[in-house]
mmCIF file of C-alpha atoms in Angstrom:
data_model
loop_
_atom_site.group_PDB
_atom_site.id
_atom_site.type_symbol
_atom_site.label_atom_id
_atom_site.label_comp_id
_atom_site.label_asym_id
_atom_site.label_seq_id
_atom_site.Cartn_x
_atom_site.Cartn_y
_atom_site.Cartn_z
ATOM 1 C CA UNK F 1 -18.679 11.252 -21.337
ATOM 2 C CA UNK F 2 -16.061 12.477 -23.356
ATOM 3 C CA UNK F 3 -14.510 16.144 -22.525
ATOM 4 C CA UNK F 4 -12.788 18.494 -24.939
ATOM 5 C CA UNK F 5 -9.395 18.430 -25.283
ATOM 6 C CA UNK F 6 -8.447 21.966 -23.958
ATOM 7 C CA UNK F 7 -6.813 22.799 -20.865
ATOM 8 C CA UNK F 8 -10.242 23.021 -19.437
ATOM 9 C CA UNK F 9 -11.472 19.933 -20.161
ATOM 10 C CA UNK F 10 -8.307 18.166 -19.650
ATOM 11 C CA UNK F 11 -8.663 19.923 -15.566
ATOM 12 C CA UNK F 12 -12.894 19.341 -15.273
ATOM 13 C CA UNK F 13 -11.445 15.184 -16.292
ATOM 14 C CA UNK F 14 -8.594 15.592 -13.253
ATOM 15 C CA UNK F 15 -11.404 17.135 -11.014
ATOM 16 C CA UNK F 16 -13.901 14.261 -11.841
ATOM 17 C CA UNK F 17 -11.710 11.732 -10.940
ATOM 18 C CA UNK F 18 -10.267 13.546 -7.893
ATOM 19 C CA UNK F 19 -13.526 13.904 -6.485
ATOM 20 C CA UNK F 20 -15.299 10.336 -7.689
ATOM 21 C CA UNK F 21 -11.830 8.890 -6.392
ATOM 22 C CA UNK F 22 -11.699 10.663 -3.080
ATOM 23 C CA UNK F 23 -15.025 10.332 -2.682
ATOM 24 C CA UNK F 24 -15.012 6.557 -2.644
ATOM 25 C CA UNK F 25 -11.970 6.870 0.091
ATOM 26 C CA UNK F 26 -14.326 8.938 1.974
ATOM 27 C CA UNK F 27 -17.187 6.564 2.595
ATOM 28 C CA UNK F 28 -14.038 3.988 3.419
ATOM 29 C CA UNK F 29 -12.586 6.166 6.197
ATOM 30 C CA UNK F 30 -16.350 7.130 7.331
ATOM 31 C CA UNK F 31 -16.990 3.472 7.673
ATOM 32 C CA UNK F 32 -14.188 2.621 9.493
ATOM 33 C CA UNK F 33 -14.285 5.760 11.976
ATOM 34 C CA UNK F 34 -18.154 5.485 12.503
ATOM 35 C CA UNK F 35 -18.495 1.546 12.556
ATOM 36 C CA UNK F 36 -16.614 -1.488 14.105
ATOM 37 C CA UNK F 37 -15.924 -2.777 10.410
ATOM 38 C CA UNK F 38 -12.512 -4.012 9.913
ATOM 39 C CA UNK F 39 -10.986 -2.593 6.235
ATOM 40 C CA UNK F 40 -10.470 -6.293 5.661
ATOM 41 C CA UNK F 41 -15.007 -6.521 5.758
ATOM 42 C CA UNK F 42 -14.974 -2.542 4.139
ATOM 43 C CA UNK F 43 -13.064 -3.747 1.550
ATOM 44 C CA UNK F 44 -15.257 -6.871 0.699
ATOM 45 C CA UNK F 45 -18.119 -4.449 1.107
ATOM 46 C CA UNK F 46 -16.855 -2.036 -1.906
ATOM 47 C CA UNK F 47 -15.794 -5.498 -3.913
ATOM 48 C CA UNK F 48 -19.698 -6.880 -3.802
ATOM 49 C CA UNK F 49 -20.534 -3.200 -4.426
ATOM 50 C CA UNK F 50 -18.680 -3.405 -7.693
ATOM 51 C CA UNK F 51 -19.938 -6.538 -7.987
ATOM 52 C CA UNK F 52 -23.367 -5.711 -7.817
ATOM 53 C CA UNK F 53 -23.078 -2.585 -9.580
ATOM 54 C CA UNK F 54 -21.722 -4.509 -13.277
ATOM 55 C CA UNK F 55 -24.514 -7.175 -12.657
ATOM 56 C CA UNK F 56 -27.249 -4.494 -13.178
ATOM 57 C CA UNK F 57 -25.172 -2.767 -15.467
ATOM 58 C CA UNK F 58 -24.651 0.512 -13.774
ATOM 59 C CA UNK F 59 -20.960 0.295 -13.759
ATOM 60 C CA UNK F 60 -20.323 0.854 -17.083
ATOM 61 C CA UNK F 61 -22.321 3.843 -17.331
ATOM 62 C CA UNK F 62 -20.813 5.029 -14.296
ATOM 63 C CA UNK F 63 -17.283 4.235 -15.198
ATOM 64 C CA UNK F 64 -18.231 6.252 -18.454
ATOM 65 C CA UNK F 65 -18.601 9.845 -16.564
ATOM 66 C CA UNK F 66 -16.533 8.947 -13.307
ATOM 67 C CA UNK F 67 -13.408 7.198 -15.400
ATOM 68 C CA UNK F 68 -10.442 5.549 -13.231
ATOM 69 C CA UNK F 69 -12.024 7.170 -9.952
ATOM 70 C CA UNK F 70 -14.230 4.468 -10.039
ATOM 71 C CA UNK F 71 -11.975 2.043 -11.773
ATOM 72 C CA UNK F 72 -9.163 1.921 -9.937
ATOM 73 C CA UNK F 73 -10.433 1.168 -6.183
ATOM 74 C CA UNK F 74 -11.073 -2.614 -5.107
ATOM 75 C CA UNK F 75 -14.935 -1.766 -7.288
ATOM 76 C CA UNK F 76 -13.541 -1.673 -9.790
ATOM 77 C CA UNK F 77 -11.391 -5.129 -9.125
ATOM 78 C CA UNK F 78 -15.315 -6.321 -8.324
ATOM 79 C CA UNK F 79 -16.587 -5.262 -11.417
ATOM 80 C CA UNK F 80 -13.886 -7.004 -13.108
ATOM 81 C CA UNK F 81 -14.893 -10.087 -11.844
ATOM 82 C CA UNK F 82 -18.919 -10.275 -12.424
ATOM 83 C CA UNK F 83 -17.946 -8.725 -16.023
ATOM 84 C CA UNK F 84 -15.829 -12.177 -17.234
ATOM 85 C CA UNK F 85 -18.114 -14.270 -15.178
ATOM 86 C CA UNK F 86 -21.208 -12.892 -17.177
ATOM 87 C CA UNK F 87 -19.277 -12.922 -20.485
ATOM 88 C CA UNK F 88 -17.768 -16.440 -19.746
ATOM 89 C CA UNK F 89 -21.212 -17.831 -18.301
ATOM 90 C CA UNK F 90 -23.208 -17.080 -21.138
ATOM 91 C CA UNK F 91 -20.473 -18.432 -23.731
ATOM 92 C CA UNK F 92 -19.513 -21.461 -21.485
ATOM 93 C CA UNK F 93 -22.111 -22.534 -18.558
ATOM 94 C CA UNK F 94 -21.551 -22.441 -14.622
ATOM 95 C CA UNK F 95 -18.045 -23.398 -15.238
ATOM 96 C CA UNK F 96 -17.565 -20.323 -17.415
ATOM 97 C CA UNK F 97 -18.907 -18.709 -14.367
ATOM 98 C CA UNK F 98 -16.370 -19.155 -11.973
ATOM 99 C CA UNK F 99 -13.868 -19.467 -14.220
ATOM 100 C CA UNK F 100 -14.574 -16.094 -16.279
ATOM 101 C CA UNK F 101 -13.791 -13.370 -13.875
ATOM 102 C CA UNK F 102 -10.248 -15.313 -12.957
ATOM 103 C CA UNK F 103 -9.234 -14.822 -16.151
ATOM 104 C CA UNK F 104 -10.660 -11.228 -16.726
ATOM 105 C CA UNK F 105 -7.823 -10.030 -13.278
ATOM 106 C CA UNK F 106 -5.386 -12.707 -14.173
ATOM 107 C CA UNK F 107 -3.047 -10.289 -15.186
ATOM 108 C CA UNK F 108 -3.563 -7.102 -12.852
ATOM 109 C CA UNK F 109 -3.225 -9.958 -9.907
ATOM 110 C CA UNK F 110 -0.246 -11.512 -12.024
ATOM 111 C CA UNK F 111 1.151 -8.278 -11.552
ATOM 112 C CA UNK F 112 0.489 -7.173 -8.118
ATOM 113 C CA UNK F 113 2.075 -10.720 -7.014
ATOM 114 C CA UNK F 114 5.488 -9.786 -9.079
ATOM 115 C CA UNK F 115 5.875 -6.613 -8.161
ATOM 116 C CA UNK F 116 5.670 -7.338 -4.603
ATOM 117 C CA UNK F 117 8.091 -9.999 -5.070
ATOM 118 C CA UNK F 118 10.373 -7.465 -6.594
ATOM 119 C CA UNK F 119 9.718 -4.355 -3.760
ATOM 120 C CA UNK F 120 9.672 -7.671 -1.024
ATOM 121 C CA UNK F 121 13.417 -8.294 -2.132
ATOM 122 C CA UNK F 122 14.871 -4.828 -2.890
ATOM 123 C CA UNK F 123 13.497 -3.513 0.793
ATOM 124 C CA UNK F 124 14.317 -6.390 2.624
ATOM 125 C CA UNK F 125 11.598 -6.826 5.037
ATOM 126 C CA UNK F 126 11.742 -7.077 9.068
ATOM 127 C CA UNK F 127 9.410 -9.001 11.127
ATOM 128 C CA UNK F 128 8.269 -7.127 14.197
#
């Protein structure tokens, strides 16, 4: 879905992402309030939903109209991961399979890993 580029559509593309965003945090803090899940088995949960949701290719339609409020929670780290695994399993075979989505968050994990290096040794953590 692409907006106009006016102030308004440049706000209704903020608001869609607030919301889809937000409302993704929602179900997370509904789950863990109403349930005995741990946010270590939420977050699983909401990986295998993004998962699930680029094997029967919903994601990218979703991802089309809901942008980085979809993409930017751990469903969209899921989605990620089936998306290589497809792309590399049809080019290569099982090993394409499992090796595929590795390679598709190589570098957003590659990332994540140096920057907490970096914030790890500028703050100096305390153990408790």
């Amino acid at each position: 879905m692409i907006l106009p580029q006016t102030w308004w559509g440049i706000l209704l593309g903020y608001v869609i992402v607030f919301v889809s965003g937000g409302g993704l945090c929602a179900i997370a803090q509904l789950l863990i309030i109403k349930t005995r899940l741990t946010p270590a088995r939420i977050l699983v949960i909401f990986l295998l939903a993004g998962i699930a949701l680029q094997t029967f290719g919903l994601y990218e339609p979703m991802a089309s109209v809901l942008r980085s409020g979809i993409a930017v929670p751990i469903t969209g780290f899921g989605a990620s991961l089936a998306k290589g695994a497809i792309e590399w399993a049809t080019e290569y075979g099982i090993p394409g399979a499992f090796a595929g989505g590795l390679v598709n968050t190589s570098y957003g994990v590659g990332i994540a890993v140096a920057a907490s290096y970096i914030v790890s040794v500028i703050f100096k953590p305390k153990a408790k």
